[in-house]
Amino acid sequence: MKDVVRIQSDDFSQDEEIAALKASSKRMGGIATFIGCARDFSEGRAVSEISFDAYGRMAVSEMQQLRLDAIARFNLLDARIVHRICTVSAGDNIVFIAAGAEHRAAALDACRWMIDELKARVPIWKKEITSQGDSWVSPHP
Amino acid sequence: MKDVVRIQSDDFSQDEEIAALKASSKRMGGIATFIGCARDFSEGRAVSEISFDAYGRMAVSEMQQLRLDAIARFNLLDARIVHRICTVSAGDNIVFIAAGAEHRAAALDACRWMIDELKARVPIWKKEITSQGDSWVSPHP
Amino acid sequence: MIAVLFFGPVVERGGSAELKMAFSLGMTLQNLRDELAARYPYAFEIVCFTAVNGQHVRDLSMPLADSSEVTFMAKFSGG
Amino acid sequence: MIAVLFFGPVVERGGSAELKMAFSLGMTLQNLRDELAARYPYAFEIVCFTAVNGQHVRDLSMPLADSSEVTFMAKFSGG
């Protein structure tokens, strides 16, 4: 069984992740997931590829803590987070978040909270590669 | 390619559905999904199976309209809805909703709206089968 | 003739999934509902949605056309 | 010695992903930051988070232990 929180270069399978999530409980009535993908266009420019840099050790420990925080805050039955660190093309998967709860509201709330928190507290940086050159992405405050 | 909105007896694959959703655009930055599953416990009773009845023709047309409404309301790039009509056991999938948008907020908002609307306007009924007998589920108002 | 459909919890309380009712000129959805509710009072206790030819209808004063398919439904519980 | 790590956009502006800095007794995170910011002003323009041994630290008056791993980071853009 793969870890509940991972940084990896390879793509992930939603089917595998959801099966692993569901294995934790038969009381799970709702599963919300979020998948972030590479877009072919950003801030008015065509983007050919996106690459990432990460403070790997801290990124994994922050994601582990984030998962535990979400489970406690939303009373989840289980949650999983996978973030790819590699170079991806338009349409490729970047991040996967899943939250499973007894009822749908908690799962949906937790999924949104987790992706928002991940962006705010996990040390990963994205560089957009365009025909006019590369640039690190500065999130809007 | 499978229809974007379906009622079926068989299980579905998230990987297949997400791949089909993503095929519609390379501008999709966020995909939110919701999966509803059969729980082994409801209102204080152990539930062994859940069966469904549906006004099939109307259910499909309501789901098709619901998808179009969500696309217009949240400016989605694409959306998909699959509902199983059969007898399922605890842990089995019942419903799948996916919303893809340029940015995550619209995808997450649309996914929640679609599952809430589906429950309110699509003519499908759920019967819980327990060792003490069967009962149709009455949603709380 | 009007085809009347029932599903799930309404069938359980009414005993029949499908009925044929005589059509009469000028009959409204309310007339049909009243006739059926008198025959199946237990089933109609839980009816809260009505559809004609697969479309939700809220205004029961709607006149029915011959050969319509009318469905009286309990609160939905899909998803 | 203190190990200093930079990532992504900070490396691009500072030129180096890893530095060794001399440790001195009583030195604080603020002292280290000041010394590095003077050396790499362009990089430090975008630094907004600091971690010590992989933990977020907000209070820069924190005294550093020898052999600490300190990271000065730009706003995150993962996900």
CSV table of C-alpha atoms in Angstrom, one decimal:
chain,number,residue,atom,x,y,z
A,1,MET,CA,0.0,0.0,0.0
A,2,LYS,CA,1.4,3.4,-1.0
A,3,ASP,CA,1.9,6.1,1.7
A,4,VAL,CA,-1.1,8.3,2.4
A,5,VAL,CA,1.1,11.4,1.8
A,6,ARG,CA,3.7,11.4,-1.0
A,7,ILE,CA,5.9,13.5,-3.2
A,8,GLN,CA,6.7,11.6,-6.4
A,9,SER,CA,7.8,12.2,-10.0
A,10,ASP,CA,5.4,9.6,-11.5
A,11,ASP,CA,1.7,10.2,-12.2
A,12,PHE,CA,-0.9,8.8,-9.8
A,13,SER,CA,-4.0,6.8,-10.4
A,14,GLN,CA,-7.3,8.1,-8.9
A,15,ASP,CA,-8.7,4.6,-8.9
A,16,GLU,CA,-5.8,3.3,-6.8
A,17,GLU,CA,-5.9,6.3,-4.4
A,18,ILE,CA,-9.7,6.1,-3.9
A,19,ALA,CA,-9.5,2.3,-3.3
A,20,ALA,CA,-6.8,2.9,-0.7
A,21,LEU,CA,-8.8,5.7,0.9
A,22,LYS,CA,-12.0,3.5,1.0
A,23,ALA,CA,-10.1,0.6,2.5
A,24,SER,CA,-9.9,2.5,5.8
A,25,SER,CA,-13.6,2.4,6.6
A,26,LYS,CA,-17.0,1.0,5.3
A,27,ARG,CA,-18.7,4.0,7.0
A,28,MET,CA,-17.5,6.4,4.3
A,29,GLY,CA,-20.4,8.0,2.6
A,30,GLY,CA,-18.7,10.8,0.7
A,31,ILE,CA,-15.3,11.2,-0.9
A,32,ALA,CA,-14.3,14.6,-2.3
A,33,THR,CA,-11.2,14.9,-4.4
A,34,PHE,CA,-9.3,17.7,-6.0
A,35,ILE,CA,-6.8,17.3,-8.9
A,36,GLY,CA,-4.6,20.2,-10.0
A,37,CYS,CA,-3.4,20.0,-13.6
A,38,ALA,CA,-0.9,21.9,-15.7
A,39,ARG,CA,-2.7,24.5,-17.9
A,40,ASP,CA,-1.4,25.4,-21.4
A,41,PHE,CA,-2.0,29.1,-20.7
A,42,SER,CA,-1.2,31.4,-17.7
A,43,GLU,CA,-1.3,35.2,-17.3
A,44,GLY,CA,-1.8,35.7,-21.0
A,45,ARG,CA,1.1,33.5,-22.2
A,46,ALA,CA,1.2,30.0,-23.7
A,47,VAL,CA,2.9,27.6,-21.3
A,48,SER,CA,4.7,24.6,-22.7
A,49,GLU,CA,5.9,22.9,-19.5
A,50,ILE,CA,5.9,23.4,-15.8
A,51,SER,CA,8.7,22.3,-13.5
A,52,PHE,CA,8.9,22.2,-9.7
A,53,ASP,CA,11.4,22.7,-7.0
A,54,ALA,CA,10.6,21.5,-3.4
A,55,TYR,CA,12.2,21.5,0.0
A,56,GLY,CA,11.4,17.8,0.0
A,57,ARG,CA,11.8,16.8,3.6
A,58,MET,CA,9.8,19.8,4.9
A,59,ALA,CA,7.2,19.5,2.1
A,60,VAL,CA,6.4,15.9,3.2
A,61,SER,CA,6.3,16.7,6.9
A,62,GLU,CA,4.0,19.7,6.2
A,63,MET,CA,1.7,17.6,4.1
A,64,GLN,CA,1.6,14.9,6.8
A,65,GLN,CA,0.7,17.5,9.4
A,66,LEU,CA,-1.8,19.1,7.0
A,67,ARG,CA,-3.5,15.7,6.6
A,68,LEU,CA,-3.7,15.1,10.3
A,69,ASP,CA,-5.1,18.7,10.8
A,70,ALA,CA,-7.8,18.1,8.2
A,71,ILE,CA,-8.8,14.7,9.7
A,72,ALA,CA,-9.1,16.4,13.2
A,73,ARG,CA,-10.8,19.6,12.0
A,74,PHE,CA,-13.4,17.9,9.7
A,75,ASN,CA,-13.7,14.6,11.5
A,76,LEU,CA,-12.6,12.7,8.4
A,77,LEU,CA,-12.3,8.9,8.2
A,78,ASP,CA,-9.2,9.3,6.0
A,79,ALA,CA,-7.4,11.6,3.7
A,80,ARG,CA,-4.6,11.4,1.1
A,81,ILE,CA,-2.3,13.9,-0.6
A,82,VAL,CA,0.1,13.3,-3.6
A,83,HIS,CA,2.2,16.0,-5.2
A,84,ARG,CA,4.3,15.4,-8.2
A,85,ILE,CA,7.8,17.0,-8.4
A,86,CYS,CA,9.0,16.8,-12.0
A,87,THR,CA,8.5,18.5,-15.3
A,88,VAL,CA,4.9,18.3,-16.6
A,89,SER,CA,3.2,19.3,-19.9
A,90,ALA,CA,-0.2,20.9,-20.4
A,91,GLY,CA,-2.9,18.5,-19.2
A,92,ASP,CA,-0.7,16.5,-16.9
A,93,ASN,CA,-1.6,16.0,-13.2
A,94,ILE,CA,0.2,17.9,-10.6
A,95,VAL,CA,-1.5,17.3,-7.2
A,96,PHE,CA,-4.1,15.0,-5.8
A,97,ILE,CA,-6.1,15.6,-2.6
A,98,ALA,CA,-8.8,13.2,-1.3
A,99,ALA,CA,-11.0,13.5,1.8
A,100,GLY,CA,-13.4,10.8,3.0
A,101,ALA,CA,-16.0,11.3,5.6
A,102,GLU,CA,-19.3,9.8,6.7
A,103,HIS,CA,-21.3,12.6,5.0
A,104,ARG,CA,-20.6,14.8,2.0
A,105,ALA,CA,-20.4,18.2,3.6
A,106,ALA,CA,-17.3,17.4,5.7
A,107,ALA,CA,-15.6,15.7,2.7
A,108,LEU,CA,-16.2,18.7,0.4
A,109,ASP,CA,-15.2,21.3,3.1
A,110,ALA,CA,-12.0,19.3,3.9
A,111,CYS,CA,-11.0,18.9,0.3
A,112,ARG,CA,-11.2,22.7,-0.3
A,113,TRP,CA,-9.4,23.5,3.0
A,114,MET,CA,-6.6,21.0,2.2
A,115,ILE,CA,-5.8,22.4,-1.2
A,116,ASP,CA,-5.9,26.0,0.1
A,117,GLU,CA,-3.7,25.1,3.0
A,118,LEU,CA,-1.3,23.1,0.8
A,119,LYS,CA,-0.7,26.1,-1.3
A,120,ALA,CA,-0.2,28.3,1.7
A,121,ARG,CA,2.1,26.1,3.8
A,122,VAL,CA,3.9,23.5,1.8
A,123,PRO,CA,7.4,24.5,0.4
A,124,ILE,CA,7.0,23.8,-3.3
A,125,TRP,CA,7.6,26.2,-6.1
A,126,LYS,CA,6.4,26.1,-9.7
A,127,LYS,CA,8.2,27.4,-12.8
A,128,GLU,CA,6.4,28.0,-16.0
A,129,ILE,CA,8.4,27.3,-19.2
A,130,THR,CA,7.3,29.3,-22.2
A,131,SER,CA,8.7,30.1,-25.6
A,132,GLN,CA,9.6,33.6,-24.2
A,133,GLY,CA,11.6,32.0,-21.3
A,134,ASP,CA,11.0,30.5,-17.9
A,135,SER,CA,9.6,32.2,-14.8
A,136,TRP,CA,8.9,31.2,-11.3
A,137,VAL,CA,5.3,31.7,-10.4
A,138,SER,CA,4.5,34.3,-7.7
A,139,PRO,CA,1.2,33.6,-6.1
A,140,HIS,CA,-1.1,36.6,-5.7
A,141,PRO,CA,-1.3,37.6,-2.0
B,1,MET,CA,-16.2,7.6,-25.4
B,2,LYS,CA,-18.8,7.1,-22.7
B,3,ASP,CA,-21.6,9.7,-22.3
B,4,VAL,CA,-20.9,12.6,-20.0
B,5,VAL,CA,-24.1,11.9,-18.1
B,6,ARG,CA,-25.1,8.3,-17.4
B,7,ILE,CA,-27.3,6.0,-15.3
B,8,GLN,CA,-25.8,2.5,-15.2
B,9,SER,CA,-25.7,-0.7,-13.2
B,10,ASP,CA,-21.9,-1.2,-13.4
B,11,ASP,CA,-19.3,0.5,-11.3
B,12,PHE,CA,-17.3,3.4,-12.9
B,13,SER,CA,-13.6,4.1,-13.1
B,14,GLN,CA,-12.5,7.5,-11.8
B,15,ASP,CA,-9.4,7.3,-14.0
B,16,GLU,CA,-11.5,6.8,-17.1
B,17,GLU,CA,-13.9,9.6,-16.2
B,18,ILE,CA,-11.1,12.1,-15.4
B,19,ALA,CA,-9.3,11.2,-18.6
B,20,ALA,CA,-12.5,11.8,-20.5
B,21,LEU,CA,-13.1,15.1,-18.7
B,22,LYS,CA,-9.6,16.3,-19.3
B,23,ALA,CA,-9.8,15.5,-23.0
B,24,SER,CA,-12.1,18.4,-23.4
B,25,SER,CA,-9.5,21.1,-22.7
B,26,LYS,CA,-5.8,21.7,-21.9
B,27,ARG,CA,-6.8,24.8,-20.1
B,28,MET,CA,-8.2,22.9,-17.2
B,29,GLY,CA,-6.3,23.8,-14.0
B,30,GLY,CA,-8.6,22.2,-11.4
B,31,ILE,CA,-10.9,19.2,-11.3
B,32,ALA,CA,-13.1,18.6,-8.3
B,33,THR,CA,-14.9,15.3,-7.9
B,34,PHE,CA,-17.4,13.8,-5.5
B,35,ILE,CA,-18.0,10.1,-5.0
B,36,GLY,CA,-21.0,8.9,-3.0
B,37,CYS,CA,-20.6,5.5,-1.4
B,38,ALA,CA,-22.8,3.0,0.4
B,39,ARG,CA,-22.3,3.1,4.1
B,40,ASP,CA,-22.6,0.1,6.4
B,41,PHE,CA,-24.5,2.1,9.0
B,42,SER,CA,-27.4,4.6,8.8
B,43,GLU,CA,-29.7,6.2,11.4
B,44,GLY,CA,-28.4,3.8,14.1
B,45,ARG,CA,-28.9,0.6,12.1
B,46,ALA,CA,-26.4,-1.7,10.3
B,47,VAL,CA,-27.2,-1.6,6.5
B,48,SER,CA,-26.2,-4.7,4.5
B,49,GLU,CA,-27.2,-3.4,1.0
B,50,ILE,CA,-28.8,-0.4,-0.7
B,51,SER,CA,-31.0,-0.7,-3.8
B,52,PHE,CA,-32.3,2.0,-6.0
B,53,ASP,CA,-35.4,2.9,-8.1
B,54,ALA,CA,-35.4,5.6,-10.7
B,55,TYR,CA,-37.6,7.3,-13.2
B,56,GLY,CA,-34.9,6.6,-15.7
B,57,ARG,CA,-35.9,8.8,-18.6
B,58,MET,CA,-36.5,11.8,-16.4
B,59,ALA,CA,-33.4,11.1,-14.2
B,60,VAL,CA,-31.1,11.2,-17.3
B,61,SER,CA,-32.7,14.4,-18.7
B,62,GLU,CA,-32.6,16.1,-15.3
B,63,MET,CA,-28.9,15.1,-14.9
B,64,GLN,CA,-28.1,16.4,-18.4
B,65,GLN,CA,-29.8,19.7,-17.6
B,66,LEU,CA,-28.0,19.9,-14.3
B,67,ARG,CA,-24.7,19.5,-16.0
B,68,LEU,CA,-25.5,22.2,-18.5
B,69,ASP,CA,-26.7,24.5,-15.7
B,70,ALA,CA,-23.4,23.9,-13.7
B,71,ILE,CA,-21.3,24.6,-16.8
B,72,ALA,CA,-23.1,27.9,-17.4
B,73,ARG,CA,-23.3,28.9,-13.7
B,74,PHE,CA,-19.6,28.2,-12.8
B,75,ASN,CA,-18.1,28.7,-16.3
B,76,LEU,CA,-16.8,25.1,-16.3
B,77,LEU,CA,-14.8,23.6,-19.1
B,78,ASP,CA,-16.6,20.3,-18.7
B,79,ALA,CA,-18.5,18.2,-16.2
B,80,ARG,CA,-19.6,14.6,-15.8
B,81,ILE,CA,-22.3,12.8,-13.8
B,82,VAL,CA,-22.7,9.0,-13.3
B,83,HIS,CA,-25.3,7.4,-11.1
B,84,ARG,CA,-25.5,3.7,-10.5
B,85,ILE,CA,-29.0,2.0,-10.3
B,86,CYS,CA,-28.6,-1.5,-8.9
B,87,THR,CA,-28.1,-3.1,-5.6
B,88,VAL,CA,-24.8,-2.2,-3.8
B,89,SER,CA,-23.0,-3.3,-0.7
B,90,ALA,CA,-21.3,-1.2,1.9
B,91,GLY,CA,-18.3,0.5,0.4
B,92,ASP,CA,-19.5,0.3,-3.1
B,93,ASN,CA,-19.7,3.4,-5.3
B,94,ILE,CA,-23.1,5.0,-5.9
B,95,VAL,CA,-22.6,8.4,-7.7
B,96,PHE,CA,-19.8,10.2,-9.4
B,97,ILE,CA,-19.6,14.0,-10.1
B,98,ALA,CA,-16.7,15.8,-11.7
B,99,ALA,CA,-16.3,19.4,-12.5
B,100,GLY,CA,-13.3,20.8,-14.5
B,101,ALA,CA,-12.5,24.6,-14.6
B,102,GLU,CA,-9.6,26.8,-15.3
B,103,HIS,CA,-9.1,27.5,-11.6
B,104,ARG,CA,-9.9,25.5,-8.5
B,105,ALA,CA,-12.5,27.7,-6.8
B,106,ALA,CA,-15.0,27.2,-9.7
B,107,ALA,CA,-14.4,23.5,-9.9
B,108,LEU,CA,-14.9,23.0,-6.1
B,109,ASP,CA,-18.0,25.3,-6.0
B,110,ALA,CA,-19.6,23.5,-9.0
B,111,CYS,CA,-18.9,20.0,-7.6
B,112,ARG,CA,-20.7,20.8,-4.3
B,113,TRP,CA,-23.6,22.5,-6.2
B,114,MET,CA,-24.0,19.6,-8.5
B,115,ILE,CA,-24.3,16.9,-5.8
B,116,ASP,CA,-26.7,19.1,-3.8
B,117,GLU,CA,-28.8,19.8,-6.9
B,118,LEU,CA,-28.7,16.1,-7.9
B,119,LYS,CA,-30.2,15.1,-4.6
B,120,ALA,CA,-32.9,17.8,-4.9
B,121,ARG,CA,-34.0,17.4,-8.4
B,122,VAL,CA,-33.2,14.0,-9.9
B,123,PRO,CA,-35.9,11.3,-9.5
B,124,ILE,CA,-33.9,8.5,-7.8
B,125,TRP,CA,-34.9,6.7,-4.6
B,126,LYS,CA,-32.7,4.7,-2.3
B,127,LYS,CA,-33.8,1.7,-0.2
B,128,GLU,CA,-31.7,0.5,2.7
B,129,ILE,CA,-31.7,-3.3,3.3
B,130,THR,CA,-31.1,-4.3,6.9
B,131,SER,CA,-31.5,-7.4,8.9
B,132,GLN,CA,-34.6,-5.8,10.4
B,133,GLY,CA,-36.1,-5.3,7.0
B,134,ASP,CA,-36.0,-2.8,4.1
B,135,SER,CA,-36.9,0.9,4.2
B,136,TRP,CA,-37.0,3.6,1.6
B,137,VAL,CA,-34.8,6.6,2.7
B,138,SER,CA,-36.6,9.8,3.5
B,139,PRO,CA,-34.3,12.7,3.1
B,140,HIS,CA,-34.4,15.3,5.9
B,141,PRO,CA,-36.1,18.5,4.7
C,1,MET,CA,-55.7,7.5,-21.6
C,2,ILE,CA,-53.3,8.9,-19.1
C,3,ALA,CA,-50.3,6.7,-18.1
C,4,VAL,CA,-49.6,7.2,-14.4
C,5,LEU,CA,-46.2,6.0,-13.0
C,6,PHE,CA,-45.2,5.5,-9.4
C,7,PHE,CA,-41.7,4.7,-8.2
C,8,GLY,CA,-39.9,3.4,-5.1
C,9,PRO,CA,-41.6,4.5,-1.8
C,10,VAL,CA,-44.8,5.5,-3.6
C,11,VAL,CA,-45.2,2.0,-5.2
C,12,GLU,CA,-44.6,0.5,-1.8
C,13,ARG,CA,-47.5,2.4,-0.4
C,14,GLY,CA,-49.8,2.2,-3.5
C,15,GLY,CA,-49.1,-1.3,-4.8
C,16,SER,CA,-48.7,-0.5,-8.5
C,17,ALA,CA,-46.0,1.0,-10.5
C,18,GLU,CA,-48.1,1.8,-13.5
C,19,LEU,CA,-51.8,2.7,-14.0
C,20,LYS,CA,-54.0,3.7,-16.9
C,21,MET,CA,-56.5,6.4,-16.1
C,22,ALA,CA,-59.3,7.6,-18.4
C,23,PHE,CA,-58.7,11.0,-20.1
C,24,SER,CA,-61.5,13.5,-20.2
C,25,LEU,CA,-61.4,16.8,-22.0
C,26,GLY,CA,-60.4,19.8,-19.8
C,27,MET,CA,-59.1,17.6,-17.0
C,28,THR,CA,-56.2,19.1,-15.0
C,29,LEU,CA,-53.3,17.7,-13.2
C,30,GLN,CA,-55.2,18.6,-9.9
C,31,ASN,CA,-58.2,16.6,-11.0
C,32,LEU,CA,-56.0,13.5,-11.7
C,33,ARG,CA,-54.2,14.0,-8.4
C,34,ASP,CA,-57.4,14.2,-6.4
C,35,GLU,CA,-58.8,11.1,-8.0
C,36,LEU,CA,-55.7,9.1,-7.3
C,37,ALA,CA,-55.2,10.5,-3.8
C,38,ALA,CA,-58.7,9.4,-2.9
C,39,ARG,CA,-57.9,5.9,-4.2
C,40,TYR,CA,-54.3,5.7,-2.7
C,41,PRO,CA,-54.3,8.0,0.3
C,42,TYR,CA,-51.4,6.2,2.0
C,43,ALA,CA,-49.2,6.6,-1.1
C,44,PHE,CA,-50.1,10.2,-1.6
C,45,GLU,CA,-49.1,11.2,2.0
C,46,ILE,CA,-45.5,11.2,0.7
C,47,VAL,CA,-46.0,12.6,-2.8
C,48,CYS,CA,-44.2,15.9,-3.1
C,49,PHE,CA,-43.2,16.2,-6.8
C,50,THR,CA,-45.2,15.8,-10.0
C,51,ALA,CA,-43.9,15.4,-13.5
C,52,VAL,CA,-45.7,15.4,-16.8
C,53,ASN,CA,-43.9,13.7,-19.7
C,54,GLY,CA,-40.7,13.7,-17.6
C,55,GLN,CA,-40.7,17.4,-16.8
C,56,HIS,CA,-41.2,18.8,-13.3
C,57,VAL,CA,-44.6,20.6,-13.0
C,58,ARG,CA,-45.4,22.8,-10.0
C,59,ASP,CA,-48.7,24.3,-11.2
C,60,LEU,CA,-51.3,21.6,-10.8
C,61,SER,CA,-53.9,23.7,-12.6
C,62,MET,CA,-52.2,22.6,-15.8
C,63,PRO,CA,-54.6,21.0,-18.3
C,64,LEU,CA,-53.6,17.5,-19.3
C,65,ALA,CA,-53.3,16.3,-22.9
C,66,ASP,CA,-54.5,12.8,-23.9
C,67,SER,CA,-51.7,10.2,-23.7
C,68,SER,CA,-49.7,12.2,-21.2
C,69,GLU,CA,-47.3,10.3,-18.8
C,70,VAL,CA,-47.9,11.6,-15.3
C,71,THR,CA,-45.7,10.7,-12.3
C,72,PHE,CA,-46.4,11.4,-8.7
C,73,MET,CA,-43.1,11.2,-6.7
C,74,ALA,CA,-41.9,11.1,-3.1
C,75,LYS,CA,-38.9,13.2,-2.1
C,76,PHE,CA,-35.8,12.1,-3.9
C,77,SER,CA,-33.0,10.2,-2.1
C,78,GLY,CA,-30.5,9.5,-4.8
C,79,GLY,CA,-26.8,10.4,-4.7
D,1,MET,CA,28.4,25.5,10.9
D,2,ILE,CA,25.0,26.5,9.8
D,3,ALA,CA,23.6,24.9,6.6
D,4,VAL,CA,21.6,27.4,4.6
D,5,LEU,CA,19.3,26.1,1.8
D,6,PHE,CA,17.6,28.1,-0.9
D,7,PHE,CA,15.0,26.8,-3.4
D,8,GLY,CA,13.5,27.7,-6.7
D,9,PRO,CA,13.0,31.4,-7.2
D,10,VAL,CA,15.4,32.3,-4.4
D,11,VAL,CA,18.2,30.2,-5.9
D,12,GLU,CA,17.6,31.9,-9.2
D,13,ARG,CA,18.2,35.3,-7.6
D,14,GLY,CA,21.0,34.2,-5.3
D,15,GLY,CA,23.0,31.7,-7.4
D,16,SER,CA,23.4,29.0,-4.9
D,17,ALA,CA,21.2,26.3,-3.5
D,18,GLU,CA,23.3,25.5,-0.4
D,19,LEU,CA,25.7,27.6,1.7
D,20,LYS,CA,27.7,26.9,4.9
D,21,MET,CA,27.8,29.8,7.3
D,22,ALA,CA,30.0,30.0,10.4
D,23,PHE,CA,28.2,29.4,13.7
D,24,SER,CA,28.8,31.7,16.6
D,25,LEU,CA,27.5,31.3,20.1
D,26,GLY,CA,24.3,33.4,20.8
D,27,MET,CA,23.6,34.0,17.1
D,28,THR,CA,19.9,34.5,16.2
D,29,LEU,CA,18.0,33.7,13.1
D,30,GLN,CA,17.8,37.5,12.6
D,31,ASN,CA,21.6,37.8,12.7
D,32,LEU,CA,21.9,35.1,10.0
D,33,ARG,CA,19.2,36.6,7.9
D,34,ASP,CA,20.8,40.1,8.1
D,35,GLU,CA,24.2,38.7,7.0
D,36,LEU,CA,22.7,36.8,4.1
D,37,ALA,CA,20.4,39.6,3.0
D,38,ALA,CA,23.4,42.0,2.8
D,39,ARG,CA,25.2,39.5,0.6
D,40,TYR,CA,22.2,38.5,-1.6
D,41,PRO,CA,19.8,41.5,-1.5
D,42,TYR,CA,18.1,40.6,-4.8
D,43,ALA,CA,17.3,37.1,-3.5
D,44,PHE,CA,16.0,38.3,-0.1
D,45,GLU,CA,13.6,40.7,-1.8
D,46,ILE,CA,11.3,37.7,-2.2
D,47,VAL,CA,12.0,35.8,0.9
D,48,CYS,CA,8.9,35.6,3.1
D,49,PHE,CA,9.1,32.3,5.0
D,50,THR,CA,11.9,30.9,7.2
D,51,ALA,CA,12.4,27.4,8.4
D,52,VAL,CA,14.8,25.9,10.9
D,53,ASN,CA,15.4,22.1,10.6
D,54,GLY,CA,12.3,21.9,8.4
D,55,GLN,CA,9.9,23.7,10.7
D,56,HIS,CA,8.3,27.1,10.0
D,57,VAL,CA,9.7,29.7,12.3
D,58,ARG,CA,8.1,33.1,12.6
D,59,ASP,CA,10.0,34.6,15.5
D,60,LEU,CA,13.4,35.6,14.1
D,61,SER,CA,14.8,36.3,17.5
D,62,MET,CA,15.2,32.6,18.0
D,63,PRO,CA,18.8,31.6,18.9
D,64,LEU,CA,20.3,29.1,16.5
D,65,ALA,CA,22.0,25.9,17.6
D,66,ASP,CA,25.2,24.8,15.8
D,67,SER,CA,24.6,22.5,12.8
D,68,SER,CA,21.1,23.9,12.2
D,69,GLU,CA,19.6,23.7,8.7
D,70,VAL,CA,18.1,27.1,7.9
D,71,THR,CA,16.0,27.8,4.8
D,72,PHE,CA,14.9,31.2,3.5
D,73,MET,CA,11.9,30.7,1.1
D,74,ALA,CA,9.9,32.7,-1.4
D,75,LYS,CA,6.1,32.5,-1.3
D,76,PHE,CA,5.0,28.9,-2.1
D,77,SER,CA,3.4,28.1,-5.5
D,78,GLY,CA,2.8,24.4,-5.3
D,79,GLY,CA,-0.5,22.7,-6.0
